[in-house]
Each structure stands twice: as structure tokens, then as C-alpha cells.
mmCIF file of C-alpha atoms in Angstrom:
data_model
loop_
_atom_site.group_PDB
_atom_site.id
_atom_site.type_symbol
_atom_site.label_atom_id
_atom_site.label_comp_id
_atom_site.label_asym_id
_atom_site.label_seq_id
_atom_site.Cartn_x
_atom_site.Cartn_y
_atom_site.Cartn_z
ATOM 1 C CA MET A 1322 0.443 -29.929 103.530
ATOM 2 C CA TYR A 1323 -3.053 -31.049 104.369
ATOM 3 C CA ALA A 1324 -4.511 -29.019 101.532
ATOM 4 C CA GLU A 1325 -1.917 -30.221 99.088
ATOM 5 C CA HIS A 1326 -2.540 -33.812 100.003
ATOM 6 C CA LEU A 1327 -6.273 -33.293 99.768
ATOM 7 C CA LEU A 1328 -5.918 -31.544 96.466
ATOM 8 C CA ASP A 1329 -3.977 -34.421 94.969
ATOM 9 C CA ARG A 1330 -6.474 -36.926 96.234
ATOM 10 C CA GLU A 1331 -9.550 -35.034 95.197
ATOM 11 C CA LEU A 1332 -8.330 -33.961 91.822
ATOM 12 C CA SER A 1333 -7.154 -37.446 91.033
ATOM 13 C CA GLY A 1334 -10.739 -38.549 91.498
ATOM 14 C CA LEU A 1335 -12.199 -35.871 89.313
ATOM 15 C CA SER A 1336 -13.037 -36.514 85.756
ATOM 16 C CA LEU A 1337 -10.978 -33.637 84.488
ATOM 17 C CA PRO A 1338 -10.583 -33.423 80.747
ATOM 18 C CA PHE A 1339 -7.391 -33.514 78.791
ATOM 19 C CA GLY A 1340 -5.319 -35.362 81.306
ATOM 20 C CA MET A 1341 -5.331 -32.774 84.078
ATOM 21 C CA ARG A 1342 -4.643 -34.531 87.348
ATOM 22 C CA GLY A 1343 -3.737 -32.870 90.588
ATOM 23 C CA ARG A 1344 -0.152 -31.749 90.512
ATOM 24 C CA ALA A 1345 0.064 -32.322 86.838
ATOM 25 C CA LEU A 1346 -1.325 -28.820 86.779
ATOM 26 C CA SER A 1347 2.166 -27.582 87.428
ATOM 27 C CA ALA A 1348 3.333 -28.875 84.096
ATOM 28 C CA GLU A 1349 0.828 -27.891 81.517
ATOM 29 C CA THR A 1350 -2.798 -27.976 80.678
ATOM 30 C CA ALA A 1351 -3.667 -29.106 77.244
ATOM 31 C CA PHE A 1352 -6.885 -28.027 75.805
ATOM 32 C CA ALA A 1353 -7.919 -29.688 72.673
ATOM 33 C CA ASP A 1354 -9.189 -27.503 69.939
ATOM 34 C CA ASN A 1355 -10.780 -29.628 67.294
ATOM 35 C CA ASP A 1356 -7.841 -30.974 65.349
ATOM 36 C CA HIS A 1357 -5.424 -28.569 66.911
ATOM 37 C CA ALA A 1358 -4.020 -28.967 70.364
ATOM 38 C CA SER A 1359 -2.947 -25.792 72.034
ATOM 39 C CA ARG A 1360 -0.929 -26.034 75.153
ATOM 40 C CA LEU A 1361 -1.150 -23.498 77.823
ATOM 41 C CA ARG A 1362 1.858 -23.589 80.064
ATOM 42 C CA LEU A 1363 0.862 -22.771 83.577
ATOM 43 C CA GLY A 1364 4.196 -22.740 85.293
ATOM 44 C CA GLY A 1365 4.469 -23.649 88.950
ATOM 45 C CA VAL A 1366 1.367 -24.143 91.000
ATOM 46 C CA GLY A 1367 2.975 -22.462 93.951
ATOM 47 C CA SER A 1368 2.553 -23.412 97.536
ATOM 48 C CA LEU A 1369 -0.882 -24.128 98.830
ATOM 49 C CA THR A 1370 -0.871 -21.655 101.643
ATOM 50 C CA ALA A 1371 -3.536 -19.224 102.664
ATOM 51 C CA GLY A 1372 -3.456 -15.874 101.013
ATOM 52 C CA THR A 1373 -5.493 -13.421 99.045
ATOM 53 C CA ILE A 1374 -7.766 -15.123 96.621
ATOM 54 C CA ASN A 1375 -8.227 -13.377 93.362
ATOM 55 C CA ARG A 1376 -11.756 -14.166 92.266
ATOM 56 C CA PRO A 1377 -12.811 -12.366 89.153
ATOM 57 C CA ARG A 1378 -16.386 -11.211 89.062
ATOM 58 C CA SER A 1379 -18.589 -11.473 86.073
ATOM 59 C CA THR A 1380 -19.921 -8.127 84.954
ATOM 60 C CA HIS A 1381 -22.398 -9.636 82.570
ATOM 61 C CA GLY A 1382 -24.393 -11.962 84.792
ATOM 62 C CA ALA A 1383 -22.739 -15.131 83.564
ATOM 63 C CA PRO A 1384 -20.688 -17.265 85.932
ATOM 64 C CA THR A 1385 -16.980 -16.715 85.686
ATOM 65 C CA GLY A 1386 -14.622 -19.536 84.991
ATOM 66 C CA TRP A 1387 -13.594 -19.323 88.590
ATOM 67 C CA GLU A 1388 -17.183 -19.759 89.773
ATOM 68 C CA LEU A 1389 -17.692 -22.659 87.411
ATOM 69 C CA PHE A 1390 -14.493 -24.220 88.643
ATOM 70 C CA GLN A 1391 -15.713 -23.884 92.230
ATOM 71 C CA ARG A 1392 -18.982 -25.524 91.326
ATOM 72 C CA THR A 1393 -17.170 -28.311 89.559
ATOM 73 C CA LEU A 1394 -14.987 -28.953 92.544
ATOM 74 C CA ARG A 1395 -17.810 -28.757 95.073
ATOM 75 C CA GLY A 1396 -20.021 -30.991 93.008
ATOM 76 C CA SER A 1397 -17.349 -33.628 92.919
ATOM 77 C CA THR A 1398 -16.019 -33.305 96.436
ATOM 78 C CA GLY A 1399 -18.996 -32.929 98.699
ATOM 79 C CA SER A 1400 -16.954 -33.551 101.828
ATOM 80 C CA LEU A 1401 -14.285 -30.984 101.053
ATOM 81 C CA PRO A 1402 -14.026 -28.709 104.101
ATOM 82 C CA PRO A 1403 -14.455 -25.009 103.282
ATOM 83 C CA ARG A 1404 -11.129 -24.111 104.906
ATOM 84 C CA ALA A 1405 -9.301 -26.627 102.821
ATOM 85 C CA PHE A 1406 -11.025 -25.274 99.803
ATOM 86 C CA GLU A 1407 -9.853 -21.788 100.645
ATOM 87 C CA GLN A 1408 -6.320 -23.049 101.034
ATOM 88 C CA PHE A 1409 -6.591 -24.876 97.813
ATOM 89 C CA ALA A 1410 -7.983 -21.834 96.079
ATOM 90 C CA SER A 1411 -5.263 -19.545 97.292
ATOM 91 C CA GLY A 1412 -2.663 -21.714 95.676
ATOM 92 C CA PHE A 1413 -4.371 -21.270 92.373
ATOM 93 C CA SER A 1414 -4.788 -17.535 92.459
ATOM 94 C CA PRO A 1415 -2.067 -16.930 89.870
ATOM 95 C CA LEU A 1416 -3.762 -19.404 87.629
ATOM 96 C CA VAL A 1417 -7.277 -18.063 87.665
ATOM 97 C CA GLN A 1418 -6.926 -16.587 84.233
ATOM 98 C CA ALA A 1419 -5.642 -19.885 82.921
ATOM 99 C CA PHE A 1420 -8.516 -21.710 84.524
ATOM 100 C CA GLU A 1421 -10.975 -19.291 83.032
ATOM 101 C CA ILE A 1422 -9.710 -20.256 79.639
ATOM 102 C CA TRP A 1423 -9.556 -23.909 80.473
ATOM 103 C CA GLN A 1424 -13.028 -23.939 81.974
ATOM 104 C CA ALA A 1425 -14.440 -21.970 79.117
ATOM 105 C CA ALA A 1426 -13.109 -24.516 76.684
ATOM 106 C CA THR A 1427 -14.481 -27.339 78.785
ATOM 107 C CA THR A 1428 -17.895 -25.735 79.054
ATOM 108 C CA ALA A 1429 -18.006 -24.933 75.427
ATOM 109 C CA PHE A 1430 -17.053 -28.437 74.418
ATOM 110 C CA THR A 1431 -19.965 -30.084 76.213
ATOM 111 C CA PRO A 1432 -21.879 -31.492 74.551
ATOM 112 C CA ALA A 1433 -20.072 -31.618 71.253
ATOM 113 C CA SER A 1434 -23.312 -31.640 69.309
ATOM 114 C CA ARG A 1435 -24.113 -28.058 70.265
ATOM 115 C CA ARG A 1436 -24.070 -25.404 67.583
ATOM 116 C CA THR A 1437 -20.734 -23.755 66.933
ATOM 117 C CA LEU A 1438 -22.170 -20.334 67.667
ATOM 118 C CA ASP A 1439 -23.576 -21.472 71.016
ATOM 119 C CA ARG A 1440 -20.282 -23.017 72.050
ATOM 120 C CA PHE A 1441 -18.370 -19.830 71.263
ATOM 121 C CA ARG A 1442 -20.995 -17.681 72.993
ATOM 122 C CA ASP A 1443 -20.621 -19.858 76.071
ATOM 123 C CA MET A 1444 -16.901 -19.425 75.917
ATOM 124 C CA LEU A 1445 -17.238 -15.665 75.588
ATOM 125 C CA ASN A 1446 -19.649 -15.565 78.536
ATOM 126 C CA VAL A 1447 -17.255 -17.514 80.698
ATOM 127 C CA LEU A 1448 -14.324 -15.334 79.708
ATOM 128 C CA CYS A 1449 -16.316 -12.147 79.995
ATOM 129 C CA THR A 1450 -14.467 -10.896 83.052
ATOM 130 C CA SER A 1451 -11.377 -10.628 80.909
ATOM 131 C CA VAL A 1452 -12.728 -8.099 78.473
ATOM 132 C CA ASP A 1453 -14.474 -4.783 78.885
ATOM 133 C CA ASP A 1454 -18.118 -4.250 78.018
ATOM 134 C CA ASN A 1455 -17.463 -2.730 74.601
ATOM 135 C CA HIS A 1456 -15.388 -5.691 73.503
ATOM 136 C CA PHE A 1457 -17.917 -8.115 74.985
ATOM 137 C CA ARG A 1458 -20.905 -6.663 73.157
ATOM 138 C CA ALA A 1459 -19.052 -6.333 69.882
ATOM 139 C CA LEU A 1460 -17.704 -9.884 70.059
ATOM 140 C CA HIS A 1461 -21.220 -11.215 70.576
ATOM 141 C CA LYS A 1462 -22.406 -9.448 67.427
ATOM 142 C CA GLN A 1463 -19.406 -10.587 65.446
ATOM 143 C CA LEU A 1464 -19.667 -14.209 66.533
ATOM 144 C CA THR A 1465 -23.284 -14.230 65.448
ATOM 145 C CA ALA A 1466 -22.450 -12.861 62.025
ATOM 146 C CA LEU A 1467 -19.551 -15.247 61.479
ATOM 147 C CA LEU A 1468 -20.805 -18.488 63.024
ATOM 148 C CA ASP A 1469 -24.580 -18.454 62.747
ATOM 149 C CA ASP A 1470 -24.680 -20.438 59.506
ATOM 150 C CA GLU A 1471 -23.587 -23.897 60.624
ATOM 151 C CA GLN A 1472 -24.055 -25.379 57.175
ATOM 152 C CA GLU A 1473 -21.864 -22.756 55.576
ATOM 153 C CA LEU A 1474 -19.039 -23.503 58.009
ATOM 154 C CA ALA A 1475 -19.347 -27.194 57.173
ATOM 155 C CA ASP A 1476 -19.469 -26.564 53.431
ATOM 156 C CA ALA A 1477 -16.363 -24.394 53.653
ATOM 157 C CA SER A 1478 -14.614 -26.960 55.904
ATOM 158 C CA VAL A 1479 -13.978 -24.255 58.488
ATOM 159 C CA ARG A 1480 -13.694 -25.356 62.101
ATOM 160 C CA PRO A 1481 -13.395 -22.253 64.250
ATOM 161 C CA SER A 1482 -10.555 -22.490 66.727
ATOM 162 C CA MET A 1483 -11.252 -22.006 70.435
ATOM 163 C CA ALA A 1484 -7.578 -21.542 71.175
ATOM 164 C CA SER A 1485 -7.469 -18.758 68.621
ATOM 165 C CA PHE A 1486 -10.546 -17.114 70.115
ATOM 166 C CA ALA A 1487 -9.053 -17.356 73.607
ATOM 167 C CA GLY A 1488 -5.881 -15.774 72.201
ATOM 168 C CA LEU A 1489 -7.899 -12.884 70.821
ATOM 169 C CA ILE A 1490 -9.609 -12.301 74.157
ATOM 170 C CA GLN A 1491 -6.306 -12.547 75.971
ATOM 171 C CA PHE A 1492 -4.794 -9.956 73.644
ATOM 172 C CA LEU A 1493 -7.708 -7.551 74.175
ATOM 173 C CA GLN A 1494 -7.546 -8.082 77.901
ATOM 174 C CA ARG A 1495 -3.815 -7.416 78.113
ATOM 175 C CA ASN A 1496 -3.830 -4.431 75.796
ATOM 176 C CA LYS A 1497 -6.331 -2.084 77.389
ATOM 177 C CA GLY A 1498 -7.628 0.860 75.465
ATOM 178 C CA LEU A 1499 -7.519 -0.643 72.006
ATOM 179 C CA LYS A 1500 -10.289 0.135 69.585
ATOM 180 C CA HIS A 1501 -12.359 -2.987 69.159
ATOM 181 C CA PRO A 1502 -11.327 -4.678 65.899
ATOM 182 C CA GLY A 1503 -13.362 -6.004 63.047
ATOM 183 C CA LEU A 1504 -13.355 -9.784 63.055
ATOM 184 C CA SER A 1505 -13.058 -12.504 60.448
ATOM 185 C CA LEU A 1506 -12.088 -16.166 60.198
ATOM 186 C CA ASP A 1507 -9.388 -17.646 58.021
ATOM 187 C CA GLN A 1508 -9.524 -21.026 56.275
ATOM 188 C CA GLN A 1509 -7.889 -22.723 59.259
ATOM 189 C CA GLY A 1510 -10.637 -21.423 61.540
ATOM 190 C CA ARG A 1511 -8.336 -18.923 63.219
ATOM 191 C CA PHE A 1512 -9.791 -15.607 64.323
ATOM 192 C CA VAL A 1513 -8.400 -12.529 62.618
ATOM 193 C CA ALA A 1514 -8.725 -9.123 64.266
ATOM 194 C CA VAL A 1515 -8.724 -6.263 61.788
ATOM 195 C CA TRP A 1516 -8.388 -2.521 62.263
ATOM 196 C CA GLN A 1517 -9.166 -0.291 59.287
ATOM 197 C CA PRO A 1518 -8.035 3.302 59.853
ATOM 198 C CA ARG A 1519 -9.326 4.333 56.429
ATOM 199 C CA ASN A 1520 -10.414 2.892 53.141
ATOM 200 C CA ARG A 1521 -7.785 0.659 51.512
ATOM 201 C CA ALA A 1522 -5.706 0.353 54.645
ATOM 202 C CA LYS A 1523 -5.832 -2.264 57.337
ATOM 203 C CA ILE A 1524 -3.837 -4.175 59.872
ATOM 204 C CA SER A 1525 -4.746 -7.767 60.688
ATOM 205 C CA ILE A 1526 -3.665 -9.897 63.618
ATOM 206 C CA THR A 1527 -4.155 -13.618 63.137
ATOM 207 C CA PHE A 1528 -4.371 -15.487 66.435
ATOM 208 C CA LYS A 1529 -2.727 -18.842 65.863
ATOM 209 C CA GLY A 1530 -3.436 -19.941 69.421
ATOM 210 C CA LEU A 1531 -3.200 -18.726 72.977
ATOM 211 C CA THR A 1532 0.381 -17.625 72.785
ATOM 212 C CA SER A 1533 1.127 -16.978 69.169
ATOM 213 C CA ALA A 1534 -0.066 -14.368 66.682
ATOM 214 C CA ASN A 1535 1.123 -12.629 63.541
ATOM 215 C CA TRP A 1536 0.353 -9.159 62.238
ATOM 216 C CA ILE A 1537 0.261 -7.906 58.690
ATOM 217 C CA ALA A 1538 -0.495 -4.378 57.533
ATOM 218 C CA ILE A 1539 -1.080 -2.734 54.209
ATOM 219 C CA ASP A 1540 -1.888 0.836 53.220
ATOM 220 C CA ARG A 1541 -2.929 1.370 49.623
ATOM 221 C CA SER A 1542 -4.738 4.630 50.317
ATOM 222 C CA GLY A 1543 -1.907 6.893 49.144
ATOM 223 C CA PRO A 1544 0.352 7.089 46.104
ATOM 224 C CA GLU A 1545 2.997 4.957 47.800
ATOM 225 C CA ALA A 1546 1.888 1.649 49.309
ATOM 226 C CA MET A 1547 3.071 0.856 52.850
ATOM 227 C CA ARG A 1548 3.467 -2.744 53.951
ATOM 228 C CA GLY A 1549 4.626 -4.545 57.064
ATOM 229 C CA SER A 1550 4.328 -7.828 58.909
ATOM 230 C CA GLY A 1551 5.738 -9.684 61.891
ATOM 231 C CA ALA A 1552 5.026 -11.603 65.064
ATOM 232 C CA VAL A 1553 2.924 -10.129 67.838
ATOM 233 C CA SER A 1554 3.775 -10.343 71.483
ATOM 234 C CA MET A 1555 0.609 -11.368 73.263
ATOM 235 C CA MET A 1556 1.622 -9.052 76.060
ATOM 236 C CA ALA A 1557 1.949 -5.806 74.148
ATOM 237 C CA ALA A 1558 0.530 -4.322 70.999
ATOM 238 C CA GLY A 1559 3.655 -2.140 71.053
ATOM 239 C CA THR A 1560 5.592 -4.887 69.312
ATOM 240 C CA ILE A 1561 3.834 -3.913 66.094
ATOM 241 C CA ASP A 1562 5.715 -1.572 63.745
ATOM 242 C CA GLU A 1563 5.183 1.997 64.942
ATOM 243 C CA ARG A 1564 3.956 3.066 61.493
ATOM 244 C CA PHE A 1565 0.881 0.903 62.043
ATOM 245 C CA CYS A 1566 0.552 0.641 65.817
ATOM 246 C CA GLY A 1567 -1.602 3.749 66.034
ATOM 247 C CA TRP A 1568 -4.212 2.143 63.840
ATOM 248 C CA LEU A 1569 -5.232 -0.012 66.786
ATOM 249 C CA LEU A 1570 -6.127 2.975 68.929
ATOM 250 C CA PRO A 1571 -9.474 4.799 69.057
ATOM 251 C CA MET B 1070 -11.591 -15.861 24.590
ATOM 252 C CA LYS B 1071 -9.824 -18.152 27.057
ATOM 253 C CA GLY B 1072 -6.477 -16.747 28.142
ATOM 254 C CA ASP B 1073 -7.194 -13.188 27.045
ATOM 255 C CA ARG B 1074 -6.231 -10.515 29.504
ATOM 256 C CA ILE B 1075 -9.097 -8.554 30.978
ATOM 257 C CA PRO B 1076 -8.683 -4.797 30.388
ATOM 258 C CA SER B 1077 -7.260 -2.791 33.271
ATOM 259 C CA LYS B 1078 -10.278 -0.481 33.400
ATOM 260 C CA HIS B 1079 -12.645 -3.401 34.011
ATOM 261 C CA HIS B 1080 -13.661 -5.140 37.255
ATOM 262 C CA VAL B 1081 -14.060 -8.623 38.646
ATOM 263 C CA GLY B 1082 -16.246 -10.051 41.411
ATOM 264 C CA ARG B 1083 -15.724 -12.840 43.887
ATOM 265 C CA HIS B 1084 -18.488 -14.766 45.679
ATOM 266 C CA CYS B 1085 -17.986 -14.604 49.487
ATOM 267 C CA THR B 1086 -19.827 -16.604 52.147
ATOM 268 C CA PRO B 1087 -20.588 -15.136 55.604
ATOM 269 C CA SER B 1088 -17.709 -16.689 57.531
ATOM 270 C CA ARG B 1089 -15.265 -15.057 55.089
ATOM 271 C CA LEU B 1090 -16.575 -11.554 55.638
ATOM 272 C CA LEU B 1091 -15.094 -8.926 57.894
ATOM 273 C CA ILE B 1092 -17.609 -7.791 60.475
ATOM 274 C CA HIS B 1093 -17.483 -4.219 61.750
ATOM 275 C CA GLU B 1094 -16.676 -3.779 65.414
ATOM 276 C CA GLU B 1095 -19.659 -1.630 66.368
ATOM 277 C CA THR B 1096 -22.373 -1.984 63.801
ATOM 278 C CA GLY B 1097 -21.942 -5.668 63.048
ATOM 279 C CA LEU B 1098 -22.107 -4.704 59.371
ATOM 280 C CA ILE B 1099 -19.820 -6.052 56.677
ATOM 281 C CA THR B 1100 -16.820 -3.868 55.918
ATOM 282 C CA GLY B 1101 -14.562 -6.169 53.961
ATOM 283 C CA ILE B 1102 -13.411 -9.727 53.528
ATOM 284 C CA ASP B 1103 -10.813 -12.023 54.994
ATOM 285 C CA PRO B 1104 -7.965 -12.886 52.592
ATOM 286 C CA SER B 1105 -9.027 -16.528 52.799
ATOM 287 C CA ALA B 1106 -12.185 -15.571 50.888
ATOM 288 C CA PHE B 1107 -10.088 -15.712 47.715
ATOM 289 C CA ARG B 1108 -9.404 -19.427 48.070
ATOM 290 C CA ALA B 1109 -6.434 -19.234 45.778
ATOM 291 C CA ASP B 1110 -5.166 -22.441 44.203
ATOM 292 C CA SER B 1111 -2.304 -23.214 41.862
ATOM 293 C CA ASP B 1112 -4.264 -21.764 38.922
ATOM 294 C CA GLY B 1113 -4.913 -18.501 40.701
ATOM 295 C CA ILE B 1114 -8.085 -16.985 42.146
ATOM 296 C CA SER B 1115 -11.474 -17.648 40.577
ATOM 297 C CA VAL B 1116 -13.478 -14.503 39.880
ATOM 298 C CA ASN B 1117 -16.170 -13.335 37.467
ATOM 299 C CA TRP B 1118 -15.673 -10.618 34.875
ATOM 300 C CA LEU B 1119 -18.100 -7.834 35.690
ATOM 301 C CA GLU B 1120 -18.065 -6.228 32.248
ATOM 302 C CA TYR B 1121 -18.444 -9.546 30.409
ATOM 303 C CA HIS B 1122 -22.042 -8.566 29.669
ATOM 304 C CA GLU B 1123 -21.189 -4.912 29.124
ATOM 305 C CA GLY B 1124 -23.992 -3.106 27.381
ATOM 306 C CA ALA B 1125 -26.737 -5.501 28.427
ATOM 307 C CA GLU B 1126 -29.960 -3.775 29.497
ATOM 308 C CA THR B 1127 -29.990 -5.290 32.971
ATOM 309 C CA GLY B 1128 -26.547 -3.919 33.791
ATOM 310 C CA SER B 1129 -23.349 -5.853 34.037
ATOM 311 C CA PHE B 1130 -23.357 -6.304 37.831
ATOM 312 C CA ALA B 1131 -26.744 -8.009 37.778
ATOM 313 C CA ASP B 1132 -25.644 -10.185 34.865
ATOM 314 C CA MET B 1133 -22.463 -11.178 36.645
ATOM 315 C CA CYS B 1134 -24.478 -12.093 39.722
ATOM 316 C CA GLY B 1135 -26.784 -14.135 37.507
ATOM 317 C CA LEU B 1136 -23.846 -16.174 36.213
ATOM 318 C CA MET B 1137 -22.552 -16.686 39.752
ATOM 319 C CA LYS B 1138 -25.949 -17.816 40.965
ATOM 320 C CA ALA B 1139 -26.219 -20.260 38.084
ATOM 321 C CA ALA B 1140 -22.847 -21.744 38.949
ATOM 322 C CA ARG B 1141 -23.210 -21.893 42.732
ATOM 323 C CA LYS B 1142 -25.898 -21.734 45.381
ATOM 324 C CA VAL B 1143 -26.112 -18.196 46.727
ATOM 325 C CA LYS B 1144 -27.672 -17.392 50.104
ATOM 326 C CA LEU B 1145 -29.126 -14.077 51.223
ATOM 327 C CA THR B 1146 -26.193 -13.597 53.592
ATOM 328 C CA ASP B 1147 -23.583 -14.077 50.855
ATOM 329 C CA ARG B 1148 -21.861 -11.084 49.259
ATOM 330 C CA VAL B 1149 -19.874 -10.150 46.173
ATOM 331 C CA ALA B 1150 -16.404 -8.635 46.562
ATOM 332 C CA VAL B 1151 -15.773 -6.373 43.557
ATOM 333 C CA MET B 1152 -12.248 -5.316 42.589
ATOM 334 C CA ALA B 1153 -10.785 -3.086 39.898
ATOM 335 C CA VAL B 1154 -8.427 -4.952 37.578
ATOM 336 C CA LYS B 1155 -5.997 -2.016 37.522
ATOM 337 C CA GLU B 1156 -5.651 -2.260 41.306
ATOM 338 C CA ILE B 1157 -5.013 -5.972 41.097
ATOM 339 C CA GLU B 1158 -2.316 -5.304 38.516
ATOM 340 C CA ALA B 1159 -0.749 -2.687 40.802
ATOM 341 C CA THR B 1160 -0.315 -5.303 43.534
ATOM 342 C CA PRO B 1161 3.173 -6.823 43.586
ATOM 343 C CA GLY B 1162 3.383 -10.594 43.430
ATOM 344 C CA VAL B 1163 5.954 -12.722 45.190
ATOM 345 C CA ASN B 1164 9.597 -12.570 44.092
ATOM 346 C CA GLY B 1165 9.015 -9.450 42.046
ATOM 347 C CA GLY B 1166 6.282 -11.046 39.961
ATOM 348 C CA SER B 1167 3.152 -9.296 38.833
ATOM 349 C CA LEU B 1168 -0.562 -10.041 38.878
ATOM 350 C CA HIS B 1169 -3.011 -9.930 36.004
ATOM 351 C CA VAL B 1170 -6.496 -11.213 35.248
ATOM 352 C CA GLU B 1171 -7.305 -13.684 32.469
ATOM 353 C CA HIS B 1172 -10.599 -14.704 30.954
ATOM 354 C CA ASP B 1173 -11.209 -18.402 31.719
ATOM 355 C CA PRO B 1174 -14.735 -19.350 30.610
ATOM 356 C CA LEU B 1175 -16.058 -22.617 32.022
ATOM 357 C CA ASP B 1176 -18.004 -25.126 29.956
ATOM 358 C CA GLY B 1177 -20.080 -28.135 30.846
ATOM 359 C CA GLN B 1178 -21.888 -28.494 34.138
ATOM 360 C CA GLN B 1179 -20.145 -25.494 35.646
ATOM 361 C CA LEU B 1180 -21.051 -23.322 32.685
ATOM 362 C CA ASN B 1181 -19.850 -19.809 33.419
ATOM 363 C CA PRO B 1182 -18.755 -17.772 30.373
ATOM 364 C CA GLY B 1183 -17.635 -14.849 32.566
ATOM 365 C CA HIS B 1184 -15.321 -16.910 34.742
ATOM 366 C CA SER B 1185 -11.808 -15.476 35.021
ATOM 367 C CA LEU B 1186 -8.635 -16.019 36.997
ATOM 368 C CA ILE B 1187 -6.369 -13.691 38.911
ATOM 369 C CA LYS B 1188 -2.964 -15.043 37.917
ATOM 370 C CA GLY B 1189 0.343 -14.647 39.720
ATOM 371 C CA VAL B 1190 -0.874 -15.479 43.215
ATOM 372 C CA GLY B 1191 -1.023 -18.823 45.011
ATOM 373 C CA PRO B 1192 -2.539 -20.143 48.237
ATOM 374 C CA ASP B 1193 0.639 -19.528 50.244
ATOM 375 C CA ASP B 1194 1.135 -15.932 49.158
ATOM 376 C CA THR B 1195 -0.264 -14.546 52.384
ATOM 377 C CA ASP B 1196 0.983 -10.990 51.929
ATOM 378 C CA VAL B 1197 -0.422 -10.716 48.413
ATOM 379 C CA LEU B 1198 -3.793 -12.124 49.457
ATOM 380 C CA HIS B 1199 -3.907 -9.721 52.380
ATOM 381 C CA GLU B 1200 -3.167 -6.798 50.099
ATOM 382 C CA LEU B 1201 -5.851 -7.849 47.640
ATOM 383 C CA SER B 1202 -8.358 -7.981 50.472
ATOM 384 C CA VAL B 1203 -8.092 -4.227 51.072
ATOM 385 C CA LEU B 1204 -9.017 -3.520 47.476
ATOM 386 C CA VAL B 1205 -12.523 -4.971 47.539
ATOM 387 C CA ASP B 1206 -15.855 -3.248 47.497
ATOM 388 C CA VAL B 1207 -18.354 -5.601 49.149
ATOM 389 C CA ARG B 1208 -21.824 -5.601 47.606
ATOM 390 C CA VAL B 1209 -25.109 -7.420 48.085
ATOM 391 C CA PHE B 1210 -25.981 -9.878 45.311
ATOM 392 C CA ALA B 1211 -28.236 -8.362 42.672
#
């Protein structure tokens, strides 16, 4: 009870973005994404009792979202007793992943004048515990190729979506063992993961946000064209038509 | 002449900027384009007729690139997506329709005598645009 009370009080004093305040965390966290607003439903906060704290570790030297969140909290609540902090933290253990995403978005949004590429690199660095090294390195290269030309993005009226990028990372994190996809951006700034098993065949997954994605596949390599499309479960690549599902594997 | 169909054995090219390219997972090299690179509108998809200058000494690809560069600013990182007209025609349109390519030369400030249009596809025809995107051969501007 002490920790819960403290949490409410301390969080209500924090300058958290997007309307997050203490127990409001149990409802939803909105993270603004340029013009789009993606809502990440967090579910119940759970009781603030001591327990095992799941603290992801960065494997790439960058602070994790969890570590950044700790710093944020400590910086704003200098008198917060360590034990209370531990109690507080334990209550959030199921939400670490959500906070990673939230914190990444927050970090990447500040200041707004930063280059698009830098903001997405920051986000990738913060989320790096969620993806394996191969995905991490490849995503860095791909972000550079796609986002390095700020003027071109402005000329084309493309505003890359952070929610979409977080969705991509979430998908890669939840579907271990996938071959890393090629990457492109659509006109709405959504990230599109593409696997090309051979020439004139590909499957694309367009990440519309954190929780929503569509797949579309085409094979024009043989005499008879094969086509398919549908919605993707963010939890399992297996929801893709079995004719094309294997294209995502190494 | 405006409205003439471009022969099936010919090719067309589309100017693509870096954010519209598909970047390979390991090499970081370009392996294709995103369907949004076509920027279809109600008239169709703007392309340039590769064989418009057929027979010219410099080669038709270089001539096509010259026309594109005259019409729009081209950066070193930009690419040309080349497609065979016969493959475009083999792509089904929506509601059983078909695709074809028409010559659509532009006059005035946007002077581009090789400009053409892929007809039968609109901005909302996601499946068709996706299918067209597998048919491209991405090249560096000449």
C-alpha cells in the first residue's frame, strides 16, 4: 500500500508525456506518432508487491528502456527510498516491454528538431534488447539507407511512423528465428518488411502500428502466378498462409 | 503519339527516390522498390518509355534517363525501376480489368516526350501495385 500510494504521488508529479499519470497506467498509454496516435493497451498494472523484477539488459551498450525509465524516475524523485522503488518496479515487471516502447518513443521525440534518422536510431538503441544482434545490425543499415536524406522525406511528404517501427521490432522479437527482412517505407510512413525467396516473388508485411499489420504475397516466378493477402497476428508469423509462410525462414 | 499503346516487347522506367527503395537485409543494397514508389493517381502511373529513343547512338536507357533528369531533379542515391511492358500487361487489374501502357508525352515546362502512363491501376489498388513492384529491375541512373 505504501508503494502504491507513493507511486501515485510521485508519478502525478512527474512530467510524463501523453497524459500518463500514476494509475492511469492501468488504462492505456498513448504514444503520439506524428499525426497518428497509436494506443498501446497495457492492461492491469497488477499489485505493487515485491517479486522478481524482470530487467532486460542491453546487449549493445545502449541503455535499455528500463534503465532509462529508472533514471527518469530517480531524477524526478530524489527522495524515493530504494525499497519502495523495488516494490514499485516489481509491479511493473509485466509492463517492461511496454515501457521500453514508450520510453523509446519519448527519447526519440526529444527534441523534435533532431534528424529523423537520429530519432529512429535512438529508438532502435533503446529497443535493442528486444531483437537479436542480426536484426539490430541490419535495421541500423536499413534505417540509414531509408532515412538519411531528410530533404527527400520532406519532398515526398513521408513522415516515418514510430508506432509502425515499434510494431516491426515487436514482430521480430516475438517471432524468433525469422530471416531478417528487407525494409521499405510506404507513402504513409509505415515500415514494410519484405522477404524475397527468389526473383519475382515476395511477401510484404506492412506494420500499421503496434498491434496491427497486413501481409501480401505474390509469386510471378513460375508459369502460374500465386497471390495471397490477409491480416497478421503480431504474436505469430504462423497466421500467414502456409504457401508463403516458409518464405520468412532462413 | 499521345494515347498510343506502347508495344509489349518494350520497357518503361520509373524514377524512385531512396525512401521508396527496398533495402536488402544483410548487404544494405537495393533489391527492389516499395509499391508506393509508383505514386499512382487517377490517370495511372507515370513512367518513361525506354525505347522512345530506340536506335539513338547513346542507347535508349541513357536517353530515357536524360529525359527524366530534365524533368525532375535526380540525386546520386535515386534509382530507375525498369519494367517490361508485357509483364505489366500480364498483371490482372481490379475487377477483372487489365493493365496497359500508353504514350503520354508532356509539353510545356514539364517537357518530356517519352512520358507514358500505366493505365488500369489506381492509388487504392494495393494488390496490383504490390504485384507490379516484383516486376522491376532497379538500375542506377545513366
